[in-house]
PDB file of C-alpha atoms in Angstrom:
ATOM      1  CA  UNK A1312      -8.456  12.687   7.414  1.00 62.00           C
ATOM      2  CA  UNK A1313      -5.916  10.494   5.622  1.00 63.00           C
ATOM      3  CA  UNK A1314      -7.072   8.666   2.492  1.00 60.00           C
ATOM      4  CA  UNK A1315      -5.921   5.222   3.640  1.00 88.00           C
ATOM      5  CA  UNK A1316      -6.717   3.375   6.850  1.00 95.00           C
ATOM      6  CA  UNK A1317      -4.189   3.552   9.676  1.00 97.00           C
ATOM      7  CA  UNK A1318      -1.873   0.544   9.887  1.00 97.00           C
ATOM      8  CA  UNK A1319       1.116   0.320  12.239  1.00 98.00           C
ATOM      9  CA  UNK A1320       3.404  -1.177   9.578  1.00 97.00           C
ATOM     10  CA  UNK A1321       2.819   1.886   7.389  1.00 96.00           C
ATOM     11  CA  UNK A1322       1.939   4.700   9.785  1.00 97.00           C
ATOM     12  CA  UNK A1323       3.608   3.850  13.078  1.00 97.00           C
ATOM     13  CA  UNK A1324       7.090   4.988  14.028  1.00 97.00           C
ATOM     14  CA  UNK A1325       9.863   2.731  12.738  1.00 96.00           C
ATOM     15  CA  UNK A1326      11.409   2.508  16.206  1.00 94.00           C
ATOM     16  CA  UNK A1327      10.033   1.415  19.560  1.00 94.00           C
ATOM     17  CA  UNK A1328       9.354   3.405  22.707  1.00 92.00           C
ATOM     18  CA  UNK A1329      12.849   3.168  24.205  1.00 86.00           C
ATOM     19  CA  UNK A1330      14.539   6.415  25.209  1.00 83.00           C
ATOM     20  CA  UNK A1331      17.562   7.368  27.338  1.00 73.00           C
ATOM     21  CA  UNK A1332      17.100   8.182  31.016  1.00 64.00           C
ATOM     22  CA  UNK A1333      18.334  11.728  30.574  1.00 53.00           C
ATOM     23  CA  UNK A1334      15.273  12.478  28.437  1.00 48.00           C
ATOM     24  CA  UNK A1335      13.054  12.584  31.550  1.00 51.00           C
ATOM     25  CA  UNK A1336      10.621  15.449  32.007  1.00 61.00           C
ATOM     26  CA  UNK A1337       8.623  16.385  35.077  1.00 64.00           C
ATOM     27  CA  UNK A1338       4.865  16.958  35.087  1.00 63.00           C
ATOM     28  CA  UNK A1339       3.262  18.974  37.864  1.00 68.00           C
ATOM     29  CA  UNK A1340       0.065  17.180  38.851  1.00 67.00           C
ATOM     30  CA  UNK A1341      -2.447  17.349  41.719  1.00 70.00           C
ATOM     31  CA  UNK A1342      -0.442  14.509  43.280  1.00 65.00           C
ATOM     32  CA  UNK A1343       2.907  16.259  43.108  1.00 69.00           C
ATOM     33  CA  UNK A1344       5.684  16.207  40.528  1.00 67.00           C
ATOM     34  CA  UNK A1345       5.844  13.023  38.455  1.00 62.00           C
ATOM     35  CA  UNK A1346       8.771  12.128  36.233  1.00 60.00           C
ATOM     36  CA  UNK A1347       7.911  10.635  32.833  1.00 55.00           C
ATOM     37  CA  UNK A1348       9.876  10.065  29.695  1.00 50.00           C
ATOM     38  CA  UNK A1349      12.526   7.914  31.334  1.00 51.00           C
ATOM     39  CA  UNK A1350      13.284   4.235  30.773  1.00 41.00           C
ATOM     40  CA  UNK A1351      10.437   3.294  33.101  1.00 48.00           C
ATOM     41  CA  UNK A1352       7.717   5.546  31.726  1.00 57.00           C
ATOM     42  CA  UNK A1353       8.678   5.985  28.084  1.00 80.00           C
ATOM     43  CA  UNK A1354       7.029   8.412  25.670  1.00 90.00           C
ATOM     44  CA  UNK A1355       4.115   6.191  24.658  1.00 93.00           C
ATOM     45  CA  UNK A1356       1.426   8.888  24.765  1.00 94.00           C
ATOM     46  CA  UNK A1357       3.565  11.287  22.771  1.00 94.00           C
ATOM     47  CA  UNK A1358       4.296   8.659  20.125  1.00 96.00           C
ATOM     48  CA  UNK A1359       0.614   7.720  19.884  1.00 98.00           C
ATOM     49  CA  UNK A1360      -0.501  11.336  19.475  1.00 98.00           C
ATOM     50  CA  UNK A1361       2.320  12.139  17.043  1.00 98.00           C
ATOM     51  CA  UNK A1362       1.632   9.059  14.899  1.00 98.00           C
ATOM     52  CA  UNK A1363      -2.048   9.987  14.702  1.00 98.00           C
ATOM     53  CA  UNK A1364      -1.133  13.605  13.895  1.00 98.00           C
ATOM     54  CA  UNK A1365       1.066  12.439  11.006  1.00 97.00           C
ATOM     55  CA  UNK A1366      -1.607  10.076   9.693  1.00 97.00           C
ATOM     56  CA  UNK A1367      -4.291  12.757   9.750  1.00 97.00           C
ATOM     57  CA  UNK A1368      -1.919  15.121   7.934  1.00 96.00           C
ATOM     58  CA  UNK A1369      -1.079  12.465   5.326  1.00 95.00           C
ATOM     59  CA  UNK A1370       2.597  12.529   6.236  1.00 94.00           C
ATOM     60  CA  UNK A1371       5.045   9.741   7.001  1.00 90.00           C
ATOM     61  CA  UNK A1372       6.462   9.856  10.561  1.00 90.00           C
ATOM     62  CA  UNK A1373      10.040   9.253   9.418  1.00 83.00           C
ATOM     63  CA  UNK A1374      12.357   6.297   9.899  1.00 90.00           C
ATOM     64  CA  UNK A1375      15.176   7.570  12.132  1.00 93.00           C
ATOM     65  CA  UNK A1376      14.861   7.884  15.895  1.00 92.00           C
ATOM     66  CA  UNK A1377      15.375  11.557  16.810  1.00 91.00           C
ATOM     67  CA  UNK A1378      18.000  12.521  19.330  1.00 87.00           C
ATOM     68  CA  UNK A1379      17.135  14.617  22.363  1.00 81.00           C
ATOM     69  CA  UNK A1380      16.801  18.241  21.324  1.00 81.00           C
ATOM     70  CA  UNK A1381      15.873  17.543  17.700  1.00 90.00           C
ATOM     71  CA  UNK A1382      12.541  19.001  16.481  1.00 93.00           C
ATOM     72  CA  UNK A1383      10.742  15.641  16.184  1.00 94.00           C
ATOM     73  CA  UNK A1384      11.879  14.590  19.652  1.00 90.00           C
ATOM     74  CA  UNK A1385      10.644  17.868  21.149  1.00 89.00           C
ATOM     75  CA  UNK A1386       7.370  17.391  19.277  1.00 94.00           C
ATOM     76  CA  UNK A1387       6.877  13.885  20.717  1.00 93.00           C
ATOM     77  CA  UNK A1388       7.636  15.152  24.223  1.00 88.00           C
ATOM     78  CA  UNK A1389       5.176  18.033  23.795  1.00 91.00           C
ATOM     79  CA  UNK A1390       2.524  15.586  22.612  1.00 94.00           C
ATOM     80  CA  UNK A1391       3.277  13.350  25.600  1.00 91.00           C
ATOM     81  CA  UNK A1392       2.370  16.232  27.877  1.00 89.00           C
ATOM     82  CA  UNK A1393      -0.789  16.809  25.822  1.00 94.00           C
ATOM     83  CA  UNK A1394      -1.700  13.122  26.137  1.00 94.00           C
ATOM     84  CA  UNK A1395      -1.698  13.341  29.934  1.00 90.00           C
ATOM     85  CA  UNK A1396      -4.301  16.131  29.732  1.00 91.00           C
ATOM     86  CA  UNK A1397      -3.158  17.604  33.053  1.00 85.00           C
ATOM     87  CA  UNK A1398      -4.805  17.764  35.524  1.00 87.00           C
ATOM     88  CA  UNK A1399      -8.005  15.934  34.469  1.00 91.00           C
ATOM     89  CA  UNK A1400      -6.286  13.132  32.555  1.00 92.00           C
ATOM     90  CA  UNK A1401      -3.831  12.366  35.341  1.00 91.00           C
ATOM     91  CA  UNK A1402      -6.702  12.367  37.835  1.00 93.00           C
ATOM     92  CA  UNK A1403      -8.580   9.845  35.684  1.00 96.00           C
ATOM     93  CA  UNK A1404      -5.624   7.446  35.624  1.00 96.00           C
ATOM     94  CA  UNK A1405      -5.292   7.788  39.385  1.00 96.00           C
ATOM     95  CA  UNK A1406      -9.014   7.254  39.957  1.00 96.00           C
ATOM     96  CA  UNK A1407      -9.032   4.137  37.804  1.00 97.00           C
ATOM     97  CA  UNK A1408      -5.959   2.759  39.564  1.00 97.00           C
ATOM     98  CA  UNK A1409      -7.894   3.079  42.827  1.00 95.00           C
ATOM     99  CA  UNK A1410     -11.128   1.433  41.632  1.00 96.00           C
ATOM    100  CA  UNK A1411     -12.009  -2.275  41.958  1.00 96.00           C
ATOM    101  CA  UNK A1412     -11.962  -4.576  38.919  1.00 97.00           C
ATOM    102  CA  UNK A1413     -15.629  -5.551  39.355  1.00 95.00           C
ATOM    103  CA  UNK A1414     -18.561  -3.628  40.778  1.00 92.00           C
ATOM    104  CA  UNK A1415     -18.567  -3.090  44.537  1.00 86.00           C
ATOM    105  CA  UNK A1416     -21.965  -4.369  45.720  1.00 71.00           C
ATOM    106  CA  UNK A1417     -23.283  -3.883  49.261  1.00 67.00           C
ATOM    107  CA  UNK A1418     -26.410  -5.006  51.095  1.00 67.00           C
ATOM    108  CA  UNK A1419     -28.694  -2.150  52.111  1.00 67.00           C
ATOM    109  CA  UNK A1420     -32.012  -2.845  53.851  1.00 67.00           C
ATOM    110  CA  UNK A1421     -31.985  -6.347  52.455  1.00 70.00           C
ATOM    111  CA  UNK A1422     -31.286  -5.253  48.889  1.00 76.00           C
ATOM    112  CA  UNK A1423     -28.095  -5.536  46.835  1.00 71.00           C
ATOM    113  CA  UNK A1424     -26.956  -2.049  45.866  1.00 68.00           C
ATOM    114  CA  UNK A1425     -24.077  -1.078  43.582  1.00 70.00           C
ATOM    115  CA  UNK A1426     -21.859   1.166  45.681  1.00 71.00           C
ATOM    116  CA  UNK A1427     -19.164   1.666  43.081  1.00 88.00           C
ATOM    117  CA  UNK A1428     -18.774   0.679  39.447  1.00 94.00           C
ATOM    118  CA  UNK A1429     -15.643  -1.307  38.685  1.00 96.00           C
ATOM    119  CA  UNK A1430     -13.229  -1.007  35.781  1.00 97.00           C
ATOM    120  CA  UNK A1431     -14.948  -3.785  33.832  1.00 97.00           C
ATOM    121  CA  UNK A1432     -18.274  -1.952  33.667  1.00 96.00           C
ATOM    122  CA  UNK A1433     -16.652   1.437  33.052  1.00 97.00           C
ATOM    123  CA  UNK A1434     -14.593   0.009  30.184  1.00 98.00           C
ATOM    124  CA  UNK A1435     -17.272  -2.111  28.492  1.00 97.00           C
ATOM    125  CA  UNK A1436     -20.414  -0.058  29.071  1.00 97.00           C
ATOM    126  CA  UNK A1437     -19.076   3.518  29.108  1.00 97.00           C
ATOM    127  CA  UNK A1438     -15.759   3.761  27.275  1.00 98.00           C
ATOM    128  CA  UNK A1439     -16.136   1.159  24.538  1.00 98.00           C
ATOM    129  CA  UNK A1440     -19.302   2.731  23.004  1.00 98.00           C
ATOM    130  CA  UNK A1441     -17.461   6.077  22.798  1.00 97.00           C
ATOM    131  CA  UNK A1442     -14.437   4.441  21.178  1.00 98.00           C
ATOM    132  CA  UNK A1443     -16.639   2.535  18.735  1.00 98.00           C
ATOM    133  CA  UNK A1444     -18.289   5.750  17.512  1.00 97.00           C
ATOM    134  CA  UNK A1445     -14.923   7.060  16.365  1.00 97.00           C
ATOM    135  CA  UNK A1446     -13.875   3.732  14.858  1.00 98.00           C
ATOM    136  CA  UNK A1447     -17.144   3.635  12.898  1.00 97.00           C
ATOM    137  CA  UNK A1448     -16.039   6.963  11.383  1.00 96.00           C
ATOM    138  CA  UNK A1449     -12.656   5.376  10.474  1.00 96.00           C
ATOM    139  CA  UNK A1450     -10.914   7.524  13.092  1.00 97.00           C
ATOM    140  CA  UNK A1451      -8.266   5.807  15.278  1.00 98.00           C
ATOM    141  CA  UNK A1452      -8.656   6.399  19.017  1.00 98.00           C
ATOM    142  CA  UNK A1453      -5.919   6.932  21.637  1.00 98.00           C
ATOM    143  CA  UNK A1454      -6.726   5.024  24.834  1.00 98.00           C
ATOM    144  CA  UNK A1455      -5.245   4.999  28.313  1.00 98.00           C
ATOM    145  CA  UNK A1456      -4.513   1.476  29.532  1.00 98.00           C
ATOM    146  CA  UNK A1457      -4.602   0.954  33.296  1.00 98.00           C
ATOM    147  CA  UNK A1458      -2.324  -1.858  34.455  1.00 97.00           C
ATOM    148  CA  UNK A1459      -1.973  -1.422  38.213  1.00 97.00           C
ATOM    149  CA  UNK A1460      -4.152  -1.345  41.333  1.00 97.00           C
ATOM    150  CA  UNK A1461      -2.570   1.279  43.534  1.00 97.00           C
ATOM    151  CA  UNK A1462      -3.150   4.505  45.446  1.00 94.00           C
ATOM    152  CA  UNK A1463       0.497   5.503  45.100  1.00 94.00           C
ATOM    153  CA  UNK A1464       0.857   8.367  42.561  1.00 90.00           C
ATOM    154  CA  UNK A1465       4.365   7.147  41.785  1.00 85.00           C
ATOM    155  CA  UNK A1466       2.768   4.149  40.033  1.00 91.00           C
ATOM    156  CA  UNK A1467       1.066   6.356  37.431  1.00 90.00           C
ATOM    157  CA  UNK A1468       3.996   5.755  35.086  1.00 86.00           C
ATOM    158  CA  UNK A1469       3.190   2.023  35.013  1.00 91.00           C
ATOM    159  CA  UNK A1470       0.106   2.695  32.930  1.00 94.00           C
ATOM    160  CA  UNK A1471       0.280   2.910  29.154  1.00 95.00           C
ATOM    161  CA  UNK A1472      -1.206   4.505  26.036  1.00 97.00           C
ATOM    162  CA  UNK A1473      -1.920   2.875  22.687  1.00 98.00           C
ATOM    163  CA  UNK A1474      -3.884   3.722  19.547  1.00 98.00           C
ATOM    164  CA  UNK A1475      -6.955   1.646  18.633  1.00 98.00           C
ATOM    165  CA  UNK A1476      -7.386   1.609  14.849  1.00 98.00           C
ATOM    166  CA  UNK A1477      -9.821  -1.277  14.305  1.00 98.00           C
ATOM    167  CA  UNK A1478     -12.096  -3.789  15.985  1.00 98.00           C
ATOM    168  CA  UNK A1479     -14.055  -6.954  15.360  1.00 97.00           C
ATOM    169  CA  UNK A1480     -16.711  -8.749  17.377  1.00 96.00           C
ATOM    170  CA  UNK A1481     -17.651 -12.400  17.675  1.00 96.00           C
ATOM    171  CA  UNK A1482     -20.708 -12.453  19.912  1.00 95.00           C
ATOM    172  CA  UNK A1483     -19.559 -11.029  23.237  1.00 96.00           C
ATOM    173  CA  UNK A1484     -15.909 -11.451  22.301  1.00 97.00           C
ATOM    174  CA  UNK A1485     -14.364  -8.129  21.284  1.00 98.00           C
ATOM    175  CA  UNK A1486     -10.929  -7.748  19.676  1.00 98.00           C
ATOM    176  CA  UNK A1487      -9.256  -4.365  19.354  1.00 98.00           C
ATOM    177  CA  UNK A1488      -6.434  -3.833  16.867  1.00 98.00           C
ATOM    178  CA  UNK A1489      -3.895  -1.445  18.339  1.00 98.00           C
ATOM    179  CA  UNK A1490      -0.701   0.389  17.535  1.00 98.00           C
ATOM    180  CA  UNK A1491       1.552  -0.008  20.568  1.00 98.00           C
ATOM    181  CA  UNK A1492       4.732   2.110  20.483  1.00 96.00           C
ATOM    182  CA  UNK A1493       6.361  -0.520  22.684  1.00 95.00           C
ATOM    183  CA  UNK A1494       5.887  -3.064  19.862  1.00 96.00           C
ATOM    184  CA  UNK A1495       6.832  -0.877  16.908  1.00 95.00           C
ATOM    185  CA  UNK A1496       5.347  -1.468  13.467  1.00 97.00           C
ATOM    186  CA  UNK A1497       3.625  -4.762  14.260  1.00 98.00           C
ATOM    187  CA  UNK A1498       0.136  -5.258  12.824  1.00 98.00           C
ATOM    188  CA  UNK A1499      -0.690  -8.229  15.080  1.00 98.00           C
ATOM    189  CA  UNK A1500      -0.940  -6.355  18.391  1.00 98.00           C
ATOM    190  CA  UNK A1501      -4.366  -6.627  20.002  1.00 98.00           C
ATOM    191  CA  UNK A1502      -6.518  -6.488  23.116  1.00 98.00           C
ATOM    192  CA  UNK A1503      -9.302  -9.064  23.539  1.00 98.00           C
ATOM    193  CA  UNK A1504     -12.122  -8.827  26.063  1.00 97.00           C
ATOM    194  CA  UNK A1505     -15.317 -10.739  26.824  1.00 96.00           C
ATOM    195  CA  UNK A1506     -18.030  -8.115  27.233  1.00 97.00           C
ATOM    196  CA  UNK A1507     -20.746 -10.460  28.510  1.00 96.00           C
ATOM    197  CA  UNK A1508     -20.335  -9.847  32.268  1.00 95.00           C
ATOM    198  CA  UNK A1509     -18.976  -6.326  32.841  1.00 95.00           C
ATOM    199  CA  UNK A1510     -20.200  -6.085  36.442  1.00 94.00           C
ATOM    200  CA  UNK A1511     -17.657  -8.752  37.391  1.00 93.00           C
ATOM    201  CA  UNK A1512     -13.867  -8.552  37.047  1.00 94.00           C
ATOM    202  CA  UNK A1513     -13.186  -8.656  33.301  1.00 95.00           C
ATOM    203  CA  UNK A1514     -10.218 -10.528  31.854  1.00 94.00           C
ATOM    204  CA  UNK A1515      -8.314  -8.711  29.120  1.00 97.00           C
ATOM    205  CA  UNK A1516      -6.108 -10.838  26.867  1.00 98.00           C
ATOM    206  CA  UNK A1517      -3.380  -8.890  25.097  1.00 98.00           C
ATOM    207  CA  UNK A1518       0.086  -8.929  23.590  1.00 98.00           C
ATOM    208  CA  UNK A1519       1.008  -5.331  24.374  1.00 98.00           C
ATOM    209  CA  UNK A1520       4.546  -4.569  25.495  1.00 96.00           C
ATOM    210  CA  UNK A1521       3.687  -4.193  29.174  1.00 95.00           C
ATOM    211  CA  UNK A1522       6.456  -6.283  30.681  1.00 92.00           C
ATOM    212  CA  UNK A1523       4.017  -9.005  31.725  1.00 94.00           C
ATOM    213  CA  UNK A1524       1.529  -6.679  33.432  1.00 96.00           C
ATOM    214  CA  UNK A1525      -2.173  -7.350  33.015  1.00 97.00           C
ATOM    215  CA  UNK A1526      -4.730  -4.881  31.709  1.00 98.00           C
ATOM    216  CA  UNK A1527      -7.367  -3.844  34.245  1.00 98.00           C
ATOM    217  CA  UNK A1528      -9.310  -1.474  31.990  1.00 98.00           C
ATOM    218  CA  UNK A1529      -8.985   1.266  29.395  1.00 98.00           C
ATOM    219  CA  UNK A1530     -10.554   4.603  28.557  1.00 98.00           C
ATOM    220  CA  UNK A1531     -10.736   7.026  25.649  1.00 98.00           C
ATOM    221  CA  UNK A1532      -8.085   9.742  25.899  1.00 97.00           C
ATOM    222  CA  UNK A1533      -8.930  13.351  25.003  1.00 96.00           C
ATOM    223  CA  UNK A1534      -7.186  14.126  21.712  1.00 97.00           C
ATOM    224  CA  UNK A1535      -6.964  17.315  19.668  1.00 97.00           C
ATOM    225  CA  UNK A1536      -5.045  17.063  16.363  1.00 97.00           C
ATOM    226  CA  UNK A1537      -1.951  19.158  15.757  1.00 97.00           C
ATOM    227  CA  UNK A1538       0.018  19.836  12.599  1.00 95.00           C
ATOM    228  CA  UNK A1539       3.296  17.889  12.862  1.00 94.00           C
ATOM    229  CA  UNK A1540       4.996  20.453  10.628  1.00 83.00           C
TER     230      UNK A1540
END
């Protein structure tokens, strides 16, 4: 593990997640072929994984944006594919896109029964404790950020990935410090959430580069370090 704490201004890429259309790649998923890596989808997961790889290796990620075909570009694209964790990771994004924001409660024999947990509960009660364990060990955590409610697999590219490197709590108010490749080397990027009522739709405040889209929930992404070479 690197000697100093991760900070976007020191350990993030010096350029943002903006790549030419011709850089698109195609992932084969249970829902068919999905194009990522274009202007719409970006290479956010690859940049997150690659930045974390460099930090763990104690190496600077470099200042110049690589051109298509250069070793660093190919590395970021390879790590993008890793970040999708096909097929399980893609299936998780799709499942979360299809879930309600709050718990789905039904009446059964006169009793209120939870038929389906919503994204609020899954984020606050299941995912956040897992993320916190890594943060307590000073290990940044890649997370998948779900931004759309849809059953259309073509909307998978509207979701996002960022790297959580710190957190602070004020009662039930939780603030996550994140490296967002869409924002570059900014240290002020964050996600805020009130954890007090996770069974209801949870409001996530943020300043991520999502083009105005809201956050519906987030989950810990499976990550295995690689040597950036």
